[in-house]
CSV table of C-alpha atoms and ligand atoms in Angstrom, one decimal:
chain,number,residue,atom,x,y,z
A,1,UNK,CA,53.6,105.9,87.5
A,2,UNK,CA,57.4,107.1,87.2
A,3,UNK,CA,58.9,107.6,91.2
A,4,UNK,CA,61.8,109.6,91.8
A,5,UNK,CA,64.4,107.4,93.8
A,6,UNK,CA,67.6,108.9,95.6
A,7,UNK,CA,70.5,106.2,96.1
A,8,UNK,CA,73.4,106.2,98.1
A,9,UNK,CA,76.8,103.9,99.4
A,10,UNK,CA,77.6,104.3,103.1
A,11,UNK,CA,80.3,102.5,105.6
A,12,UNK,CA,83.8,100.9,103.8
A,13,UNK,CA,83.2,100.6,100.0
A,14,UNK,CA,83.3,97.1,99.1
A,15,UNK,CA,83.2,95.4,95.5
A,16,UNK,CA,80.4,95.0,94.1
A,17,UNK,CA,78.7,98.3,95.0
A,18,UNK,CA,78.8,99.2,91.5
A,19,UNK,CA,76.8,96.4,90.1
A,20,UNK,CA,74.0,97.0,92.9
A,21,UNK,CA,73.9,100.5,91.9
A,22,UNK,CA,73.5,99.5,88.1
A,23,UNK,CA,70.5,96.5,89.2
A,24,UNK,CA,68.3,99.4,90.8
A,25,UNK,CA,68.7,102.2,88.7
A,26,UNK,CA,68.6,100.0,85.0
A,27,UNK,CA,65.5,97.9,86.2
A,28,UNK,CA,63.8,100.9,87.7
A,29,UNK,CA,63.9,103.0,84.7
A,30,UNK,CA,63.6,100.0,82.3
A,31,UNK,CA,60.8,99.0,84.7
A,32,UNK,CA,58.9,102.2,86.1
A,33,UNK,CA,60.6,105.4,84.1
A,34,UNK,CA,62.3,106.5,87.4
A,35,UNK,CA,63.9,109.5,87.9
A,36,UNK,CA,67.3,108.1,89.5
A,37,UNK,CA,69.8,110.7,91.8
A,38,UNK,CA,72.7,109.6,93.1
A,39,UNK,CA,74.1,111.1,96.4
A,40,UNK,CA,77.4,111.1,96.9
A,41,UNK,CA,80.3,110.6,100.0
A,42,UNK,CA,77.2,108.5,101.9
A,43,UNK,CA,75.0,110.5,104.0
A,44,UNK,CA,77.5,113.4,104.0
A,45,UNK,CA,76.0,114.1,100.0
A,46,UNK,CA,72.6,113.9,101.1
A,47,UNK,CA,73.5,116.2,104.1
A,48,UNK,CA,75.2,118.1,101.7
A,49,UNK,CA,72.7,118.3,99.3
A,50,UNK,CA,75.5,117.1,96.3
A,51,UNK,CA,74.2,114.7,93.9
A,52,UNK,CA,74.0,113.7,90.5
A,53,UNK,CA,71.4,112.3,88.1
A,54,UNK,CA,72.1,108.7,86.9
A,55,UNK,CA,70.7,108.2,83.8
A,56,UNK,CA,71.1,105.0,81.8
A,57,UNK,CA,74.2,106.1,80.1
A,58,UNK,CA,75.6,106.5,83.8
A,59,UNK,CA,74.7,103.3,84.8
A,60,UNK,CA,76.3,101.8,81.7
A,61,UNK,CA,79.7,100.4,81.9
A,62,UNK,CA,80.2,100.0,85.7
A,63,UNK,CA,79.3,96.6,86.5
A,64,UNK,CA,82.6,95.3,86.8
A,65,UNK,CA,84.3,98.6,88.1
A,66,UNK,CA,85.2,98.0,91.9
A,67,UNK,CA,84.7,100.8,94.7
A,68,UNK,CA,81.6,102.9,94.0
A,69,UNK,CA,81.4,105.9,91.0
A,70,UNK,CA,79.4,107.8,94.1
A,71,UNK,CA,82.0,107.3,96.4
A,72,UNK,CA,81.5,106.9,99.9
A,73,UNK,CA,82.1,108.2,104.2
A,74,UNK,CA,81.2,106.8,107.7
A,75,UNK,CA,79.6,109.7,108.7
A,76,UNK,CA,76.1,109.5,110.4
A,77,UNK,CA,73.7,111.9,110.3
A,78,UNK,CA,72.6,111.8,113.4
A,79,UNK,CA,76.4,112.6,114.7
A,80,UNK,CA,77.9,114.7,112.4
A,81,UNK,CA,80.9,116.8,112.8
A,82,UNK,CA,80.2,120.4,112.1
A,83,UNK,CA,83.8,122.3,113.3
A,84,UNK,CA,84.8,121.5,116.2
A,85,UNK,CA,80.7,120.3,117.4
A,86,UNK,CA,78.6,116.9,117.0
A,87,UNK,CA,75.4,117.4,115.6
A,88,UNK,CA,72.2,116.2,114.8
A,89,UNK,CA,71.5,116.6,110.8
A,90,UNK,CA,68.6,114.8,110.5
A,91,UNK,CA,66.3,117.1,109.8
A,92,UNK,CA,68.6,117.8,107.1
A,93,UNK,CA,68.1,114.7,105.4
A,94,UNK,CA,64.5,115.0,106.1
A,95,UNK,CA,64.7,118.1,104.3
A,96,UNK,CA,67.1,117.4,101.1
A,97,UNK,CA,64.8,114.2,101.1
A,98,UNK,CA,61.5,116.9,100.4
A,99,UNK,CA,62.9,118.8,98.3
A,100,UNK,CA,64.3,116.5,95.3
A,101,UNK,CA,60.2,114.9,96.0
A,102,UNK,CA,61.9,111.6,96.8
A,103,UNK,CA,59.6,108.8,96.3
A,104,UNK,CA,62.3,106.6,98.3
A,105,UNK,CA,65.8,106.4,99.5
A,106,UNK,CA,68.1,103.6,98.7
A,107,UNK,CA,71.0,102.9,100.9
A,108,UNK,CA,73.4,100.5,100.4
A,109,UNK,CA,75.7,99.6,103.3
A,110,UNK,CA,76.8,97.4,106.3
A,111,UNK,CA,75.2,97.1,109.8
A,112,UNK,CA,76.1,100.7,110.9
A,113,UNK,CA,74.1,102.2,107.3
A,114,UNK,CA,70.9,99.7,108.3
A,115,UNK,CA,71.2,101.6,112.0
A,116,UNK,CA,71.7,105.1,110.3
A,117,UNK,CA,68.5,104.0,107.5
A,118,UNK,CA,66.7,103.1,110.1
A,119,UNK,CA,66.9,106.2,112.2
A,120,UNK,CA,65.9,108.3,108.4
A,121,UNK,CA,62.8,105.7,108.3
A,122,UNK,CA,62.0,106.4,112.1
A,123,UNK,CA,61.9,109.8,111.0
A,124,UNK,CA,59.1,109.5,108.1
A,125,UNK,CA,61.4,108.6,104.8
A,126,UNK,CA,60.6,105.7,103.0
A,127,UNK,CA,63.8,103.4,103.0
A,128,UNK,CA,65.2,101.0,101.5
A,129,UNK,CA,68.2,99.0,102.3
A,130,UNK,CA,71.0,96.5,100.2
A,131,UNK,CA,73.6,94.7,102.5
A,132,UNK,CA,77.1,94.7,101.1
A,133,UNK,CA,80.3,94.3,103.1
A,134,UNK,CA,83.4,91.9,102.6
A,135,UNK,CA,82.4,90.8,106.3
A,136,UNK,CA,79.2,89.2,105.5
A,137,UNK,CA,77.9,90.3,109.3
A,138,UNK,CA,75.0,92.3,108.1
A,139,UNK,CA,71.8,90.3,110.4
A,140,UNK,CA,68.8,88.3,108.4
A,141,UNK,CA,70.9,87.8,104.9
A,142,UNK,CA,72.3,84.7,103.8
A,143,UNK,CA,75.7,86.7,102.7
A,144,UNK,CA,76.9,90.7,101.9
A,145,UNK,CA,77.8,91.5,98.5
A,146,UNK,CA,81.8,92.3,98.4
A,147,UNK,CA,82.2,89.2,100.9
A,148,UNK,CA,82.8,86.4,98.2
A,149,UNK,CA,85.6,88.7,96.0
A,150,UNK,CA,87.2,89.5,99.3
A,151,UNK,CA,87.4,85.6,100.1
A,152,UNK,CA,88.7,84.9,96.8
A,153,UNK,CA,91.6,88.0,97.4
A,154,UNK,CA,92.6,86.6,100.6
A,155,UNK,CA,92.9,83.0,99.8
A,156,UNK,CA,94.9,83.6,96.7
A,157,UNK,CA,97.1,85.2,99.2
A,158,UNK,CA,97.0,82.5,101.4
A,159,UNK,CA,97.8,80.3,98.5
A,160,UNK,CA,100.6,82.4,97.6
A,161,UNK,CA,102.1,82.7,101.3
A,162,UNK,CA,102.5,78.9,101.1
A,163,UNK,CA,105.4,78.2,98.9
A,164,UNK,CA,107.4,80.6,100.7
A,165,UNK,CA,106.7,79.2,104.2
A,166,UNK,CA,107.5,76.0,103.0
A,167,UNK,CA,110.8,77.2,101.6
A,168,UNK,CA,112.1,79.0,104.2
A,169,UNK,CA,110.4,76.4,106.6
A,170,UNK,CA,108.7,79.5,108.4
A,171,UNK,CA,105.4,80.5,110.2
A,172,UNK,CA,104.0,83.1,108.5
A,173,UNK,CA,100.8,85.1,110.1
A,174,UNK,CA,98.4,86.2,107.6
A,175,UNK,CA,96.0,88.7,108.9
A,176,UNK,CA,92.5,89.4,107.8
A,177,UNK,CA,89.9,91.6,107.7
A,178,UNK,CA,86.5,91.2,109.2
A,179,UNK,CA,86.5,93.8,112.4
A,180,UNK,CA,84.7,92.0,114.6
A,181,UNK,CA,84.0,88.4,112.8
A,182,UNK,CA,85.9,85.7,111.4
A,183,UNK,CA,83.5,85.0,108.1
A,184,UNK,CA,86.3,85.8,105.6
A,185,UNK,CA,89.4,84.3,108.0
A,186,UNK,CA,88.0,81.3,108.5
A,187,UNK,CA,86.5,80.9,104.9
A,188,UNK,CA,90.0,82.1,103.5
A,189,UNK,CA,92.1,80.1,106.0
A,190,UNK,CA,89.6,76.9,105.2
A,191,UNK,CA,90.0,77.4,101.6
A,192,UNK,CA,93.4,78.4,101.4
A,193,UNK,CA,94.7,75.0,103.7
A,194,UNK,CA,96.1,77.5,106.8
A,195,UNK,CA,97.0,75.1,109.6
A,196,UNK,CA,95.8,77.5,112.3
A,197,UNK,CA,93.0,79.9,112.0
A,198,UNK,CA,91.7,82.3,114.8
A,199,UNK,CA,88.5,84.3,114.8
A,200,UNK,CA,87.2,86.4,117.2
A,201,UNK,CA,84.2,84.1,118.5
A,202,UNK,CA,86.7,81.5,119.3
A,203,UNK,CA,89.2,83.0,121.8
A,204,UNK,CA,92.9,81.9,121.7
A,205,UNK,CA,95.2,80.3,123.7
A,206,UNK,CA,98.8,81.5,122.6
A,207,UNK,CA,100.4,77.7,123.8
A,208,UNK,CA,97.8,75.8,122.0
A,209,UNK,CA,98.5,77.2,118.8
A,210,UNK,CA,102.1,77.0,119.4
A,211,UNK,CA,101.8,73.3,120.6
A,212,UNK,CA,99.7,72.4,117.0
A,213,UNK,CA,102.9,74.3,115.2
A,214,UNK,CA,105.2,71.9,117.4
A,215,UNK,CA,103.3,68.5,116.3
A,216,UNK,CA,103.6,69.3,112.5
A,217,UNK,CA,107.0,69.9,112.6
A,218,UNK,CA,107.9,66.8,114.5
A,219,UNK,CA,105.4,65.0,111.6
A,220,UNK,CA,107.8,66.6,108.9
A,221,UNK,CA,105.9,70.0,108.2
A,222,UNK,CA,108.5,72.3,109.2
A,223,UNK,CA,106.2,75.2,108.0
A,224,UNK,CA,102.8,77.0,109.2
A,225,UNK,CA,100.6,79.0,108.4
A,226,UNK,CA,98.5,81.0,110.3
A,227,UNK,CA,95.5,82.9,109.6
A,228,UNK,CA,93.9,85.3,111.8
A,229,UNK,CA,91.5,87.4,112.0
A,230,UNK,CA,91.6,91.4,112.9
A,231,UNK,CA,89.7,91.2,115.4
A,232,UNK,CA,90.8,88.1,116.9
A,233,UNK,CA,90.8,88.0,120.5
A,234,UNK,CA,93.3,86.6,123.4
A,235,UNK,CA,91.4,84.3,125.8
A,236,UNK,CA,92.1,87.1,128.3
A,237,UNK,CA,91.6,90.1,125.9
A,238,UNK,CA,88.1,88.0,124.9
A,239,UNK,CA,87.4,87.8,129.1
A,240,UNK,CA,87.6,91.7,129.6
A,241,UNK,CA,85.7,92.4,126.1
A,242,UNK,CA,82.9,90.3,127.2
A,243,UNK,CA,83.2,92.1,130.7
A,244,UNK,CA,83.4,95.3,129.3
A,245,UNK,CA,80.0,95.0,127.2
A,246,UNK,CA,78.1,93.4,129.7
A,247,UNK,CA,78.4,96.6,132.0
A,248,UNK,CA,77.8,98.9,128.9
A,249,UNK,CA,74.3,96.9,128.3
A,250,UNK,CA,73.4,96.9,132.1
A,251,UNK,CA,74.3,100.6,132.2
A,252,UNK,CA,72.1,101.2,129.1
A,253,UNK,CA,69.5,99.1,130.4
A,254,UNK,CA,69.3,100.9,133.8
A,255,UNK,CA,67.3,104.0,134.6
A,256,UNK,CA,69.5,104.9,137.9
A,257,UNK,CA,70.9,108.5,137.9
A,258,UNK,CA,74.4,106.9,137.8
A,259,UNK,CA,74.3,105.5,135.1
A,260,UNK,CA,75.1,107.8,132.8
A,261,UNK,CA,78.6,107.9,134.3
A,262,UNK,CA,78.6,103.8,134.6
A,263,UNK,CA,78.1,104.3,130.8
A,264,UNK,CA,81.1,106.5,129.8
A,265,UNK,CA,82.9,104.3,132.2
A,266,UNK,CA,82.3,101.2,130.6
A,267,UNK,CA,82.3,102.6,126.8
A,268,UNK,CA,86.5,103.5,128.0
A,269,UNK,CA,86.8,100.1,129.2
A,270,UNK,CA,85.6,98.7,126.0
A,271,UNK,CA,87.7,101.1,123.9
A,272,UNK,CA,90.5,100.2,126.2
A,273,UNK,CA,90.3,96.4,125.4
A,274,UNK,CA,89.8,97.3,121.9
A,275,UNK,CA,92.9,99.0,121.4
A,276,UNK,CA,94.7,96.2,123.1
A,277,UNK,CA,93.8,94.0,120.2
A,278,UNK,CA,96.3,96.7,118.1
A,279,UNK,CA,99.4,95.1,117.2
A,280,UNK,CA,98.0,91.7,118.3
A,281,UNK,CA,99.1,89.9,115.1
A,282,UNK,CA,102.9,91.4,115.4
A,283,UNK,CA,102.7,89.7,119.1
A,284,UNK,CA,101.4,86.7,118.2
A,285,UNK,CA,104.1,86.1,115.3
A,286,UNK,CA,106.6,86.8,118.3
A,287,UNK,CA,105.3,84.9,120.6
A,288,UNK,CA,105.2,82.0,118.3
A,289,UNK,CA,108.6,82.6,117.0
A,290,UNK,CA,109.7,82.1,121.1
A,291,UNK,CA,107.3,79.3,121.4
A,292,UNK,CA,108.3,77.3,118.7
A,293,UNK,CA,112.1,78.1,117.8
A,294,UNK,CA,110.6,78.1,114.4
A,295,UNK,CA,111.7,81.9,112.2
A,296,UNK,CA,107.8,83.9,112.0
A,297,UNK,CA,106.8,86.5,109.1
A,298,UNK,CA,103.3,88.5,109.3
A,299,UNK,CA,101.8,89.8,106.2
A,300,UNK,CA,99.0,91.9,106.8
A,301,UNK,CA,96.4,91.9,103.8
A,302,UNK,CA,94.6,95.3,104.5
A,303,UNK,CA,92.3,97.2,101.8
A,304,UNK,CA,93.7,94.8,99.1
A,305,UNK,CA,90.8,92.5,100.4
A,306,UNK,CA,88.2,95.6,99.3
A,307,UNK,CA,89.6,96.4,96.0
A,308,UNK,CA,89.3,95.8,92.4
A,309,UNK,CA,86.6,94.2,90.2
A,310,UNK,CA,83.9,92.2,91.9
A,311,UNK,CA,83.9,88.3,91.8
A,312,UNK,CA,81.4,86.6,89.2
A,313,UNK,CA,79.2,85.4,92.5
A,314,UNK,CA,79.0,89.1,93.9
A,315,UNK,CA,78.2,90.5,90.4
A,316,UNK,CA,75.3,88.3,90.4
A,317,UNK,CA,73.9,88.4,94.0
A,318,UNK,CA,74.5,92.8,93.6
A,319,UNK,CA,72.1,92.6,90.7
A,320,UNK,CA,69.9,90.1,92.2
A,321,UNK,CA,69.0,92.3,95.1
A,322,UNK,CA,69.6,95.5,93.2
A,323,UNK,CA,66.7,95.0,90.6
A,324,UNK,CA,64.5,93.3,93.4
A,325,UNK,CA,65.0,96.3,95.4
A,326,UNK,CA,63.4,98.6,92.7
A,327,UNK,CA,60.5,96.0,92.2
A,328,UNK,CA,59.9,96.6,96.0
A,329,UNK,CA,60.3,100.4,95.7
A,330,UNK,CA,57.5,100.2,92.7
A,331,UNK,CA,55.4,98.5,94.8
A,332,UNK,CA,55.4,101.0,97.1
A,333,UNK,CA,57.4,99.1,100.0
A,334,UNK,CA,60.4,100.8,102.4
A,335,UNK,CA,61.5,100.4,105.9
A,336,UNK,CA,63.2,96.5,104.7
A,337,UNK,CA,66.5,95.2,103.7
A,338,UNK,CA,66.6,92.9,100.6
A,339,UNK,CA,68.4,90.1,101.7
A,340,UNK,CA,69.3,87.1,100.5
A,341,UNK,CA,67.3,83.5,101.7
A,342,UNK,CA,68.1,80.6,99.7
A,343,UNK,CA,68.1,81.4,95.9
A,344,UNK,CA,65.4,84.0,96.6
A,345,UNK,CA,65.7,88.1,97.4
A,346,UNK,CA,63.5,88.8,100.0
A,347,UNK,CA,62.3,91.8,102.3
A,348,UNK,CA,63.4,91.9,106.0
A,349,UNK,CA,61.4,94.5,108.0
A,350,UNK,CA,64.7,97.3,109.1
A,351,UNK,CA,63.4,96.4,113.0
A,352,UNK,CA,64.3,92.8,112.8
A,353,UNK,CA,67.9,93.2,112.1
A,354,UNK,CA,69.4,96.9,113.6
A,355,UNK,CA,71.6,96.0,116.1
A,356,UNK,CA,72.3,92.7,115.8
A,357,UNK,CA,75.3,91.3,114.3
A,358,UNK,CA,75.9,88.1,112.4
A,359,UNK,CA,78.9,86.3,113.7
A,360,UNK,CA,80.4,82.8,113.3
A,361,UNK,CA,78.4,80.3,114.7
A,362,UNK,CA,81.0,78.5,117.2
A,363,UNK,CA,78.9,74.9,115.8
A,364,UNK,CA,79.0,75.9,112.2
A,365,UNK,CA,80.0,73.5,109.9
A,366,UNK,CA,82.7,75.6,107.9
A,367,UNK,CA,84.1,75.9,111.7
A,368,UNK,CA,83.7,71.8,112.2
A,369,UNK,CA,84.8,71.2,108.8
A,370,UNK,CA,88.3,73.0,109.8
A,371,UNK,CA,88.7,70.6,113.1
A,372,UNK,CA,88.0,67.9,110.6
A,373,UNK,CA,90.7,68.3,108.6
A,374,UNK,CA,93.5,69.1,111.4
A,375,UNK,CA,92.9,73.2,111.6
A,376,UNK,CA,93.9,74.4,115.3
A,377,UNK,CA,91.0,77.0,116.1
A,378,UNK,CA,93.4,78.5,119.4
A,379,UNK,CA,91.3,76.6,121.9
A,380,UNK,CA,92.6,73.2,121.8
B,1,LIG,O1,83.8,96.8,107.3
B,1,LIG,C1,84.7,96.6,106.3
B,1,LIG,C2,86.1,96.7,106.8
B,1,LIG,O2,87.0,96.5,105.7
B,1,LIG,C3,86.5,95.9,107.9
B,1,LIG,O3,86.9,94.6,107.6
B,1,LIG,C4,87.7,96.7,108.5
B,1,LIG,O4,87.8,96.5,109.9
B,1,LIG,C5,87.3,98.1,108.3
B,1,LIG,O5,86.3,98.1,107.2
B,1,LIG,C6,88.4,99.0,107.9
B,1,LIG,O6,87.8,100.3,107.8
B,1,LIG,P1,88.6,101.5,107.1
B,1,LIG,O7,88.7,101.3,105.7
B,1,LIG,O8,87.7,102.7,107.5
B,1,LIG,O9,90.0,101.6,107.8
């Protein structure tokens, strides 16, 4: 029986979007004669109630095309801004979700879009989830979509920063993306041959980097390269972060009548330490230019990590969990993620892996492979 399936892309776009939106909508209406509508800007469209049908001629064409044809916001409808007020929209949703006699809603995204597709499920729609993000931190899948292009962007980069270090016998600081994990710094920096890389679940000490720049100049290597994660962390800066979110769980966790205010309190403190990280980079480069007597350079990589045509490896992993995802939609399954396990795209209940993020293992063996071959991580 043909099912009429709603699709969206939420959070920072990220390649390979595209190809994901292709694997569910061919295979469904190759597979099942669905009905396919597109909703576009995120959950704003839905909100909204803008869409458009995706027909196979849509869906044609796209595969290699980065960003996403139905573009894409952060907004949540849970807190959506309506003039100058916050609301709740989710009836909304629940609503535009009735009307178009959704069988299911598809919503591709990062861990914010599995919280947000998770409240929509909480709140009777079927849902169904694809992880993509160039920061591969999405909980219970091997890897995001978008990550592997991403890696490949930033360690041609890296690649390129090397011969001009090396001829102006400079340090240069190559920053990263990954907000708050180091997947694609310390994959890029590994692959790429930095000397230094720093990711925020290893906090840094500003002297031991500068001491590991030191020793390869003495050997002869009058050059560095450093690469370093966005949302890399001081070994102070990582002491009051850690601080910070420990009194925003306990304040959560607690049912005293202060704690409302011990909440906004410690939400401040947290924003407070995370501003502090901006501009980190520009100060490290400084610092290490004092530290070392050696001339330092920062390039900062930005959204040229989330553009353009998707890698070969994200093509293929978009459309393997694309066209498993509308397998599981014909079979009548929602409130799971189709992740990646192995070679095989499988379903993850939504309540296993909302609120939890996947960060760098400090005993991972891309991480031991680094020390093995003379990295600095900042701590030693
Ligand atoms: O989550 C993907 C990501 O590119 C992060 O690496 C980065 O911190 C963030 O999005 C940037 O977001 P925006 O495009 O909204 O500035």
């Amino acid at each position: 029986m043909s099912k009429t399936i709603g699709i969206l892309t939420a959070g920072g776009d990220s390649p390979g979007l595209n190809a994901a939106i292709r694997g569910v909508g061919k295979s469904a209406i190759a597979g099942f004669d669905a009905h396919m509508l597109g909703f576009l800007d995120g959950f704003k469209g839905l909100i909204e109630n803008r869409m458009r049908r995706l027909t196979g001629e849509e869906l044609s064409g796209i595969l290699t095309v980065g960003g996403t044809i139905l573009g894409t916001s952060r907004d949540k409808p849970h807190k959506m801004s309506v003039g100058n007020k916050v609301m709740d929209l989710t009836q909304v949703v629940v609503e535009n979700y009735e009307r178009h006699h959704l069988d299911c809603l598809v919503c591709i995204g990062g861990g914010g879009t599995q919280k947000n597709a998770f409240r929509l499920a909480n709140a009777g729609l079927n849902v169904i989830t694809l992880p993509k993000t160039i920061d591969n931190d999405v909980w219970g899948t091997d890897v995001t979509f978008g990550f592997d292009t991403a890696l490949g962007i930033a360690t041609e980069a890296i690649d390129r920063l090397h011969s001009t270090a090396h001829s102006h016998h400079r340090i240069i600081v190559v920053e990263v993306m990954g907000h708050n994990t180091g997947w694609l710094a310390l994959g890029a920096g590994i692959a790429g041959g930095a000397d230094v890389i720093l990711i925020p679940e290893i906090p840094y000490d500003v002297n031991a980097v500068a001491e590991s720049i030191r020793r390869r100049s003495q050997r002869g290597s009058r050059f560095s390269i450093v690469a370093v994660s966005e949302g890399a962390m001081s070994i102070d800066q990582a002491k009051r972060f850690q601080d910070a979110s420990e009194s925003l769980a306990k304040a959560k966790a607690s049912d005293d009548k202060g704690s409302s205010a011990a909440k906004k309190q410690a939400r401040v403190e947290l924003e407070k330490v995370e501003s502090s990280r901006d501009g980190n980079t520009l100060r490290l480069s400084e610092e290490l230019e004092e530290l070392t007597g050696l001339e330092s350079r920062v390039t900062i990589l930005g959204h040229v990590q989330r553009g353009g045509t998707p890698s070969a490896a994200d093509r293929i992993l978009a459309t393997q969990l694309g066209t498993a995802c509308s397998k599981l939609i014909h079979d009548g399954q929602h409130g799971i993620m189709v992740a990646l396990r192995g070679d095989q795209a499988v379903p993850v209940p939504l309540t296993e892996i909302v609120g939890k993020r996947k960060t760098v293992p400090t005993d991972h063996s891309w991480i031991q492979a680094a020390r093995d071959v003379g990295v600095c991580l900042g701590d030693v």
